[in-house]
Amino acid sequence: MARRQWSIAGQLFALQALVVTLLVLAGAGGAVWLARSDSHQAAEDEVLAVAQTVARSPDVRAALTAADPAATLQPYAEATRVATGTDFVVVMAPDRTRYSHPNPDLIGQPFIGDIGPALAGEPFTTTNVGTLGESVRAVVPVYGDDQRIVGLVSVGITTQAINRKLLGQIPVLLGAAVPALALAATGAWLLSRRLRRQTHGLGPTQMTRMYEYYDAVLHSVREGLVVLTRDGRVALVNDEGRRLLGLAEDAAVTDRPVAGIALPPAVAELLDSGRDAHDEPVLAGDRVLVANQRTTRFEGTVLGTVLTLRDQTELRNLASELDSVRALTEALQAQTHESANRLHTVLTLVELGRTDEAVQLATRDLALAQQLTDRVVGAVTEPALAALLLGKSARAGERGVDLLIEPDCRLDDSPLPPTDLLTVVGNLVDNALEAVTGTPPPRRVRVFVGTTDDEIVVRVGDSGPGLDPDRVADAFRRGWSTKSAGRGLGLALVGQVVHRHGGRTEVTRADDGGTLFTVRLPIPREAR
């Protein structure tokens, strides 16, 4: 059977209860010790005062010089003892002979105890054991008319009597200690109860393992994680989240508002909104991230917001290349279908004996297709980019759009990554096709890709309605689109590539009346 472990709250309560009990007991013990010390000191002061009063009495001085001192001093001493509440009042001669005592049988016998300082003229107090047991006593000299010491007075209170007085104070001490202990125990219980709620009754071993496991998981997962508190402050950013968001490892981000951290604008906007997001693409520098954001709750209480980020930059580049290949395949399939139709037409014309017309039809279509292929392949030696342009041309034909490759278009060896060129050319052409779709014919899209001494130039113009000059600045922002919702990522990806390579973009009016996008990407010095 597994041994039940104490929770942190239970251990804290037990420890606090033990500490409080020890403190209260120590305090009570200290109070008793102080009370005992005070009682002892009070007893010394009391017996000294009584002894000095008796020693100064004229009756005592006169009786000490009388023929029978005990006859006068015994009644006087007993009356004084009873009146003052002391245990004995002994008047004696300088040679220790007692003239008074609570036990009359001891009168005339020598006094037991130290009297040396009093014989030297110094009153003193001491604790000694006498006939009545241990007592606190004072011894004071009695002076005659000639200032000679004619006797001594000793007044004492037994230790037992002092302890009885002290025991009488114990209920008062307990009356103060017990409520203090109860109050401290109640406070410890309330604190442990609050801690139990906050720690959900977990023990230290469980919490240690949970922290170790959670910390290892949070720092090893391949998803970026950003956690906000309910008041919008950053509670956690794991290692992958720092990498995806471009945050330095030593950058202070915890317990700071989102506005106080250098986050990509799209990510900051999503965190500030607090809305739920599902597989929403966002741009972070030169990365395309997929964001999921949810509000977290525990037992109906809102704890904060959790944002997860996945890097899809490479996946989107591969998807762009795949789209190009798919477009080329679809174009080839369409051309195959059209070629089959034309082949049947040619064969039918031959069967009908109209050979000349069949030859003209076949050679005209072949010349047009070959002319487009030769122009693209001859101008662009990059296979992926050539395939992209051929595919876009076929797609444009399906939409009733003329995709024109500029005569001076030329790109032999691209010094830039092919995926970046595919992103720029493909998205600009798609944007142009969207712009002219649904407009009156003729619908045209013109494409130019070429190089100068120090840069690659990409120009894509269309015959569409044109872009409002006031909206040019928003064109390359993620989410902006003139079409339906859910678009607006293509031009943002183009802007991302331009920013990464330190290039620039220009948006002007095209010759056909539409919009002309010009992208200039610097060629690295080592590739010039």
Coordinates of C-alpha atoms in Angstrom, one line a residue:
M1 CA 0.0 0.0 0.0
A2 CA 1.4 3.4 -1.0
R3 CA 2.3 5.7 1.8
R4 CA 0.1 8.8 1.9
Q5 CA 2.2 11.9 1.5
W6 CA 1.4 15.1 3.4
S7 CA 0.4 18.1 1.3
I8 CA 2.5 21.3 1.5
A9 CA -0.4 22.9 3.3
G10 CA -0.6 20.1 5.9
Q11 CA 3.2 20.2 6.5
L12 CA 3.1 23.9 6.8
F13 CA 0.3 23.7 9.3
A14 CA 2.0 21.1 11.4
L15 CA 5.3 23.1 11.4
Q16 CA 3.5 26.3 12.3
A17 CA 1.6 24.6 15.0
L18 CA 4.8 23.1 16.5
V19 CA 6.7 26.4 16.3
V20 CA 3.8 28.4 17.8
T21 CA 3.4 25.9 20.6
L22 CA 7.1 26.0 21.4
L23 CA 7.1 29.8 21.3
V24 CA 4.1 30.0 23.6
L25 CA 5.6 27.5 26.0
A26 CA 8.9 29.3 25.9
G27 CA 7.1 32.6 26.5
A28 CA 5.1 31.1 29.4
G29 CA 8.3 29.6 30.9
G30 CA 10.0 33.0 30.5
A31 CA 7.1 34.7 32.2
V32 CA 7.2 32.2 35.1
W33 CA 10.9 32.7 35.5
L34 CA 10.5 36.5 35.4
A35 CA 7.6 36.2 37.9
R36 CA 9.7 34.1 40.2
S37 CA 12.6 36.5 40.0
D38 CA 10.3 39.4 40.6
S39 CA 8.8 37.6 43.6
H40 CA 12.2 36.8 45.1
Q41 CA 13.3 40.4 44.7
A42 CA 10.0 41.7 46.1
A43 CA 10.5 39.3 49.1
E44 CA 14.0 40.7 49.7
D45 CA 12.8 44.3 49.6
E46 CA 9.9 43.4 51.9
V47 CA 11.9 41.7 54.6
L48 CA 14.6 44.4 54.5
A49 CA 12.0 47.1 55.0
V50 CA 10.4 45.3 57.9
A51 CA 13.8 44.5 59.5
Q52 CA 14.9 48.2 59.2
T53 CA 11.5 49.4 60.7
V54 CA 11.9 47.0 63.7
A55 CA 15.5 47.9 64.2
R56 CA 14.7 51.7 64.4
S57 CA 11.9 51.1 66.9
P58 CA 12.7 52.8 70.3
D59 CA 10.9 50.0 72.1
V60 CA 13.3 47.4 70.6
R61 CA 16.3 49.5 71.5
A62 CA 15.1 49.9 75.1
A63 CA 14.1 46.2 75.4
L64 CA 17.6 45.1 74.3
T65 CA 19.2 46.9 77.3
A66 CA 16.5 45.6 79.8
A67 CA 17.1 42.8 82.3
D68 CA 14.7 40.4 80.4
P69 CA 14.6 41.4 76.7
A70 CA 12.6 38.3 75.6
A71 CA 9.6 39.3 77.7
T72 CA 9.2 42.5 75.7
L73 CA 10.5 41.5 72.3
Q74 CA 8.7 38.2 71.8
P75 CA 5.2 39.7 71.8
Y76 CA 6.3 42.7 69.8
A77 CA 8.0 40.5 67.1
E78 CA 5.1 38.1 66.8
A79 CA 2.7 41.0 66.4
T80 CA 4.9 42.5 63.7
R81 CA 5.2 39.1 62.0
V82 CA 1.5 38.6 61.8
A83 CA 0.9 42.2 60.7
T84 CA 3.5 42.1 57.9
G85 CA 2.8 38.6 56.7
T86 CA 6.4 37.5 57.1
D87 CA 7.3 34.0 58.4
F88 CA 9.6 35.1 61.2
V89 CA 10.9 38.2 63.0
V90 CA 13.9 37.4 65.2
V91 CA 15.5 39.9 67.5
M92 CA 18.9 38.7 68.8
A93 CA 21.9 39.9 70.8
P94 CA 25.2 40.5 69.0
D95 CA 26.3 37.0 70.1
R96 CA 23.3 35.4 68.2
T97 CA 21.2 34.7 71.2
R98 CA 17.5 34.8 70.1
Y99 CA 15.1 37.0 72.1
S100 CA 12.1 36.2 69.8
H101 CA 11.1 33.4 67.4
P102 CA 7.8 32.0 66.0
N103 CA 8.7 28.8 68.0
P104 CA 9.0 30.0 71.6
D105 CA 11.1 26.9 72.4
L106 CA 13.9 28.3 70.3
I107 CA 14.2 31.5 72.3
G108 CA 17.6 31.8 74.0
Q109 CA 19.2 29.5 71.4
P110 CA 21.7 30.9 68.9
F111 CA 20.5 32.2 65.5
I112 CA 21.4 30.1 62.5
G113 CA 22.8 31.9 59.5
D114 CA 25.3 34.6 58.5
I115 CA 25.3 37.9 60.5
G116 CA 28.8 39.2 59.7
P117 CA 27.9 42.1 57.5
A118 CA 25.3 43.3 60.0
L119 CA 27.8 43.2 62.8
A120 CA 30.0 45.4 60.6
G121 CA 27.1 47.9 60.3
E122 CA 25.8 46.8 56.8
P123 CA 22.2 45.6 56.5
F124 CA 22.0 42.8 53.9
T125 CA 19.7 40.1 52.5
T126 CA 20.5 36.5 51.8
T127 CA 18.9 33.1 51.3
N128 CA 19.7 30.5 54.0
V129 CA 18.3 27.4 55.5
G130 CA 17.2 27.8 59.1
T131 CA 14.9 26.1 61.5
L132 CA 11.9 26.9 59.3
G133 CA 13.6 25.7 56.1
E134 CA 15.0 27.7 53.2
S135 CA 14.1 31.4 53.5
V136 CA 14.9 34.8 52.1
R137 CA 16.0 36.9 55.1
A138 CA 17.3 40.3 55.9
V139 CA 19.7 41.1 58.9
V140 CA 19.8 44.7 60.2
P141 CA 21.9 46.1 63.1
V142 CA 20.2 47.8 66.1
Y143 CA 22.1 50.8 67.4
G144 CA 22.0 52.1 71.0
D145 CA 22.1 55.6 72.2
D146 CA 25.9 55.7 72.0
Q147 CA 25.7 54.4 68.3
R148 CA 27.1 51.0 69.4
I149 CA 25.4 47.9 68.0
V150 CA 23.3 46.5 70.8
G151 CA 21.5 43.8 68.8
L152 CA 20.3 42.5 65.4
V153 CA 16.9 42.1 63.7
S154 CA 16.4 39.3 61.2
V155 CA 13.1 39.1 59.2
G156 CA 12.5 36.3 56.7
I157 CA 10.0 34.8 54.3
T158 CA 10.3 31.1 53.5
T159 CA 10.9 30.0 49.9
Q160 CA 7.8 27.8 50.2
A161 CA 5.7 30.9 50.9
I162 CA 7.2 32.7 47.9
N163 CA 6.4 29.7 45.7
R164 CA 2.8 29.7 46.9
K165 CA 2.4 33.3 45.9
L166 CA 4.0 32.4 42.5
L167 CA 1.6 29.5 42.0
G168 CA -1.3 31.9 42.6
Q169 CA -0.1 33.8 39.5
I170 CA -0.1 30.7 37.2
P171 CA -3.8 30.9 36.3
V172 CA -3.2 34.4 35.1
L173 CA -0.3 33.3 32.9
L174 CA -2.3 30.4 31.5
G175 CA -5.2 32.7 30.9
A176 CA -2.9 34.8 28.6
A177 CA -1.0 31.8 27.1
V178 CA -3.9 29.6 26.1
P179 CA -5.8 32.3 24.1
A180 CA -2.5 33.3 22.4
L181 CA -1.9 29.6 21.5
A182 CA -5.5 29.3 20.2
L183 CA -5.2 32.5 18.1
A184 CA -1.9 31.5 16.6
A185 CA -3.2 28.0 15.8
T186 CA -6.3 29.5 14.1
G187 CA -4.1 31.8 12.0
A188 CA -1.9 28.9 11.0
W189 CA -4.9 26.8 10.0
L190 CA -6.4 29.6 7.9
L191 CA -3.1 30.1 6.2
S192 CA -2.7 26.4 5.5
R193 CA -6.2 26.3 4.2
R194 CA -5.5 29.1 1.7
L195 CA -2.3 27.4 0.7
R196 CA -4.1 24.1 0.2
R197 CA -6.5 25.8 -2.2
Q198 CA -3.7 27.5 -4.1
T199 CA -1.6 24.3 -4.4
H200 CA -4.6 22.0 -5.0
G201 CA -3.6 19.8 -2.1
L202 CA -0.4 18.7 -3.8
G203 CA 2.6 17.5 -1.8
P204 CA 6.2 18.9 -2.2
T205 CA 7.3 15.8 -4.1
Q206 CA 4.4 16.1 -6.5
M207 CA 5.0 19.8 -7.0
T208 CA 8.7 19.2 -7.6
R209 CA 8.1 16.5 -10.1
M210 CA 5.4 18.6 -11.8
Y211 CA 7.7 21.6 -12.1
E212 CA 10.5 19.5 -13.4
Y213 CA 8.3 17.7 -16.0
Y214 CA 6.5 20.8 -17.0
D215 CA 9.7 22.8 -17.3
A216 CA 11.3 20.1 -19.4
V217 CA 8.2 19.8 -21.6
L218 CA 7.8 23.6 -22.1
H219 CA 11.4 24.0 -23.1
S220 CA 11.7 21.0 -25.4
V221 CA 8.5 21.2 -27.4
R222 CA 8.7 22.4 -31.0
E223 CA 5.8 24.8 -30.6
G224 CA 6.2 28.4 -29.3
L225 CA 4.2 29.1 -26.2
V226 CA 3.2 32.5 -24.8
V227 CA 1.1 32.6 -21.6
L228 CA -0.6 35.8 -20.4
T229 CA -2.1 36.5 -17.0
R230 CA -5.7 37.7 -16.6
D231 CA -4.4 41.3 -16.5
G232 CA -2.6 41.0 -19.8
R233 CA 1.0 40.5 -18.5
V234 CA 3.4 37.9 -19.9
A235 CA 3.7 35.0 -17.5
L236 CA 5.8 32.6 -19.7
V237 CA 7.6 32.5 -23.1
N238 CA 9.3 29.2 -23.8
D239 CA 12.5 28.7 -25.7
E240 CA 10.8 28.0 -29.1
G241 CA 8.6 31.0 -28.5
R242 CA 11.6 33.3 -28.0
R243 CA 13.2 31.9 -31.2
L244 CA 10.1 32.3 -33.4
L245 CA 9.4 35.8 -32.0
G246 CA 13.0 37.0 -32.3
L247 CA 13.4 37.5 -28.5
A248 CA 16.9 37.2 -27.0
E249 CA 17.4 34.5 -24.5
D250 CA 18.3 37.0 -21.7
A251 CA 15.5 39.4 -22.6
A252 CA 13.3 40.2 -19.6
V253 CA 9.7 39.4 -20.7
T254 CA 8.0 37.9 -17.7
D255 CA 5.6 40.1 -15.6
R256 CA 5.6 42.8 -18.3
P257 CA 2.7 44.0 -20.5
V258 CA 2.6 43.0 -24.1
A259 CA 3.1 46.6 -25.2
G260 CA 6.4 46.7 -23.3
I261 CA 8.0 43.8 -25.3
A262 CA 9.4 44.0 -28.8
L263 CA 6.9 41.6 -30.4
P264 CA 6.0 41.4 -34.1
P265 CA 3.0 43.6 -34.8
A266 CA 0.7 40.8 -35.9
V267 CA 1.5 38.8 -32.7
A268 CA 1.1 41.8 -30.4
E269 CA -2.2 42.6 -32.0
L270 CA -3.5 39.0 -31.5
L271 CA -2.4 39.0 -27.9
D272 CA -3.9 42.4 -27.1
S273 CA -7.2 41.4 -28.7
G274 CA -7.6 38.4 -26.4
R275 CA -9.8 36.7 -29.0
D276 CA -9.8 33.0 -29.8
A277 CA -7.8 32.1 -32.9
H278 CA -7.6 28.7 -34.7
D279 CA -4.7 28.0 -37.1
E280 CA -4.5 31.7 -38.0
P281 CA -1.4 32.7 -40.1
V282 CA 0.7 35.6 -38.7
L283 CA 3.9 37.1 -39.9
A284 CA 6.8 37.4 -37.5
G285 CA 9.8 39.0 -39.2
D286 CA 10.8 36.6 -42.0
R287 CA 8.6 33.8 -40.7
V288 CA 5.1 32.6 -41.4
L289 CA 3.6 31.3 -38.1
V290 CA 0.4 29.5 -37.5
A291 CA -1.2 30.8 -34.3
N292 CA -3.8 29.2 -31.9
Q293 CA -5.0 31.3 -29.0
R294 CA -7.5 30.3 -26.3
T295 CA -8.6 31.7 -23.0
T296 CA -7.8 29.4 -20.1
R297 CA -10.2 28.7 -17.2
F298 CA -10.1 26.7 -14.1
E299 CA -13.3 25.8 -12.3
G300 CA -15.0 28.7 -14.1
T301 CA -12.3 31.3 -13.2
V302 CA -10.4 33.0 -16.0
L303 CA -6.7 32.4 -15.5
G304 CA -5.3 34.1 -18.7
T305 CA -4.6 33.5 -22.3
V306 CA -2.4 30.8 -24.0
L307 CA -1.0 31.4 -27.5
T308 CA 0.8 28.6 -29.4
L309 CA 2.9 29.2 -32.5
R310 CA 4.1 26.8 -35.2
D311 CA 6.6 27.7 -37.8
Q312 CA 5.3 27.1 -41.3
T313 CA 7.8 29.1 -43.3
E314 CA 9.5 26.1 -44.9
L315 CA 6.2 24.3 -45.4
R316 CA 4.7 27.3 -47.2
N317 CA 7.8 27.5 -49.4
L318 CA 7.4 23.9 -50.3
A319 CA 3.7 24.4 -50.8
S320 CA 4.5 27.3 -53.2
E321 CA 6.7 25.1 -55.2
L322 CA 4.1 22.3 -55.1
D323 CA 1.5 24.8 -56.3
S324 CA 3.7 25.7 -59.2
V325 CA 4.2 22.1 -60.2
R326 CA 0.5 21.4 -59.8
A327 CA -0.3 24.5 -61.9
L328 CA 2.0 23.2 -64.6
T329 CA 0.5 19.7 -64.4
E330 CA -3.0 21.2 -64.7
A331 CA -1.9 23.3 -67.6
L332 CA -0.4 20.2 -69.4
Q333 CA -3.6 18.3 -68.7
A334 CA -5.7 21.1 -70.2
Q335 CA -3.3 21.3 -73.2
T336 CA -3.5 17.5 -73.6
H337 CA -7.3 17.7 -73.5
E338 CA -7.3 20.6 -76.1
S339 CA -4.7 18.8 -78.2
A340 CA -6.9 15.7 -78.3
N341 CA -9.9 17.8 -79.4
R342 CA -7.8 19.5 -82.1
L343 CA -6.3 16.2 -83.2
H344 CA -9.8 14.8 -83.7
T345 CA -10.7 17.9 -85.7
V346 CA -7.6 17.5 -87.8
L347 CA -8.3 13.8 -88.5
T348 CA -11.9 14.6 -89.4
L349 CA -10.7 17.3 -91.9
V350 CA -8.3 14.8 -93.4
E351 CA -11.0 12.2 -93.7
L352 CA -13.2 14.8 -95.4
G353 CA -10.4 15.5 -97.9
R354 CA -9.7 19.0 -96.6
T355 CA -6.0 18.4 -96.1
D356 CA -4.9 22.0 -96.4
E357 CA -7.2 23.3 -93.7
A358 CA -6.1 20.4 -91.4
V359 CA -2.5 21.3 -91.9
Q360 CA -3.1 25.0 -91.2
L361 CA -5.1 24.3 -88.0
A362 CA -2.4 21.9 -86.6
T363 CA 0.5 24.1 -87.4
R364 CA -1.1 27.3 -86.1
D365 CA -1.9 25.9 -82.6
L366 CA 1.5 24.2 -82.4
A367 CA 3.3 27.4 -83.3
L368 CA 1.4 29.4 -80.6
A369 CA 2.1 26.9 -77.9
Q370 CA 5.7 26.4 -78.9
Q371 CA 6.1 30.2 -79.1
L372 CA 5.0 30.7 -75.5
T373 CA 7.2 27.8 -74.2
D374 CA 10.2 29.0 -76.2
R375 CA 9.8 32.5 -74.9
V376 CA 9.5 31.4 -71.2
V377 CA 12.2 28.7 -71.3
G378 CA 14.5 30.9 -73.4
A379 CA 14.2 33.9 -71.1
V380 CA 14.2 32.1 -67.7
T381 CA 16.7 29.3 -67.2
E382 CA 15.6 28.7 -63.7
P383 CA 13.4 25.5 -64.1
A384 CA 11.1 26.1 -61.1
L385 CA 10.4 29.7 -62.2
A386 CA 9.9 28.7 -65.8
A387 CA 7.5 26.1 -64.7
L388 CA 5.7 28.6 -62.5
L389 CA 5.2 31.1 -65.4
L390 CA 4.0 28.3 -67.8
G391 CA 1.5 27.2 -65.2
K392 CA 0.3 30.7 -64.5
S393 CA 0.0 31.2 -68.2
A394 CA -2.3 28.2 -68.5
R395 CA -4.3 29.3 -65.5
A396 CA -4.7 32.8 -67.0
G397 CA -5.9 31.2 -70.2
E398 CA -8.6 29.3 -68.3
R399 CA -9.7 32.6 -66.8
G400 CA -9.8 34.4 -70.1
V401 CA -6.7 36.5 -69.2
D402 CA -3.7 37.1 -71.5
L403 CA -0.5 36.5 -69.6
L404 CA 2.2 38.3 -71.5
I405 CA 5.9 37.8 -70.9
E406 CA 7.8 41.0 -71.7
P407 CA 10.1 40.7 -74.7
D408 CA 13.2 41.8 -72.7
C409 CA 12.5 39.4 -69.9
R410 CA 15.7 37.6 -69.0
L411 CA 17.0 35.6 -66.0
D412 CA 19.9 33.2 -66.5
D413 CA 21.2 32.2 -63.1
S414 CA 19.4 33.5 -60.0
P415 CA 21.8 34.5 -57.2
L416 CA 18.9 34.4 -54.8
P417 CA 17.1 31.4 -53.4
P418 CA 14.6 30.0 -56.0
T419 CA 11.9 29.8 -53.3
D420 CA 12.1 33.6 -52.7
L421 CA 11.7 34.3 -56.5
L422 CA 8.8 31.9 -56.6
T423 CA 7.2 33.6 -53.7
V424 CA 7.5 37.1 -55.2
V425 CA 6.6 36.2 -58.8
G426 CA 3.8 33.7 -58.0
N427 CA 2.1 36.0 -55.5
L428 CA 2.3 39.1 -57.7
V429 CA 0.9 37.2 -60.7
D430 CA -1.9 35.7 -58.5
N431 CA -2.7 39.2 -57.2
A432 CA -2.8 40.5 -60.8
L433 CA -5.1 37.7 -62.0
E434 CA -7.4 38.4 -59.0
A435 CA -7.4 42.1 -60.0
V436 CA -8.5 41.5 -63.6
T437 CA -10.9 38.7 -62.9
G438 CA -14.5 40.0 -63.6
T439 CA -13.3 43.1 -65.5
P440 CA -14.4 43.8 -69.1
P441 CA -12.0 42.4 -71.8
P442 CA -9.3 42.7 -72.9
R443 CA -7.9 41.3 -69.7
R444 CA -4.1 41.3 -69.6
V445 CA -1.3 40.6 -67.1
R446 CA 2.3 41.6 -68.0
V447 CA 5.3 40.0 -66.4
F448 CA 9.0 41.0 -66.4
V449 CA 11.8 39.3 -64.6
G450 CA 15.4 40.5 -65.2
T451 CA 18.6 41.6 -63.7
T452 CA 20.8 44.7 -63.6
D453 CA 24.3 45.0 -62.3
D454 CA 23.3 44.9 -58.7
E455 CA 19.7 43.8 -58.4
I456 CA 16.9 41.6 -59.7
V457 CA 13.8 43.4 -60.9
V458 CA 10.4 41.8 -61.0
R459 CA 7.5 43.8 -62.6
V460 CA 3.9 42.6 -62.8
G461 CA 1.3 44.8 -64.2
D462 CA -2.4 44.3 -64.9
S463 CA -5.3 45.9 -66.7
G464 CA -7.6 45.9 -63.7
P465 CA -9.3 48.9 -62.0
G466 CA -6.1 49.9 -60.3
L467 CA -5.1 50.3 -56.6
D468 CA -6.2 53.4 -54.6
P469 CA -3.1 55.4 -53.9
D470 CA -4.3 55.9 -50.3
R471 CA -4.2 52.1 -49.8
V472 CA -0.8 51.4 -51.2
A473 CA 0.8 51.4 -47.7
D474 CA -1.6 48.7 -46.6
A475 CA -1.1 46.5 -49.6
F476 CA 1.8 44.5 -48.1
R477 CA 0.2 44.2 -44.7
R478 CA -1.1 40.7 -43.7
G479 CA -4.9 40.5 -43.9
W480 CA -5.3 43.3 -46.3
S481 CA -7.2 42.3 -49.5
T482 CA -9.7 43.7 -52.0
K483 CA -11.3 40.3 -52.2
S484 CA -13.3 38.2 -49.7
A485 CA -12.3 37.5 -46.1
G486 CA -9.6 35.0 -45.5
R487 CA -7.2 36.4 -48.1
G488 CA -4.5 39.0 -47.8
L489 CA -1.4 36.8 -47.1
G490 CA 0.2 36.8 -50.6
L491 CA 1.4 40.4 -50.8
A492 CA 2.4 40.2 -47.1
L493 CA 4.7 37.2 -48.1
V494 CA 6.2 39.3 -50.9
G495 CA 6.9 42.1 -48.4
Q496 CA 8.5 39.6 -46.1
V497 CA 10.9 38.5 -48.8
V498 CA 11.7 42.1 -49.8
H499 CA 12.4 43.0 -46.2
R500 CA 14.6 39.9 -45.7
H501 CA 16.8 40.8 -48.6
G502 CA 16.8 44.5 -48.0
G503 CA 15.0 45.3 -51.2
R504 CA 12.2 47.8 -52.0
T505 CA 8.8 47.9 -53.7
E506 CA 7.1 50.4 -56.0
V507 CA 3.4 50.6 -56.8
T508 CA 2.5 52.7 -59.8
R509 CA -0.1 53.0 -62.5
A510 CA 0.4 50.5 -65.3
D511 CA 0.2 51.3 -69.0
D512 CA -3.0 49.2 -69.3
G513 CA -4.6 51.4 -66.7
G514 CA -4.3 48.9 -63.8
T515 CA -1.6 48.6 -61.1
L516 CA 2.1 47.9 -61.7
F517 CA 4.0 46.3 -58.9
T518 CA 7.8 46.6 -59.1
V519 CA 10.1 44.6 -56.7
R520 CA 13.8 45.2 -56.6
L521 CA 16.0 42.7 -54.7
P522 CA 19.7 43.5 -54.3
I523 CA 22.2 40.9 -55.5
P524 CA 24.7 39.8 -52.8
R525 CA 28.2 41.3 -53.4
E526 CA 29.8 37.9 -53.6
A527 CA 27.4 36.9 -56.4
R528 CA 28.0 39.9 -58.6

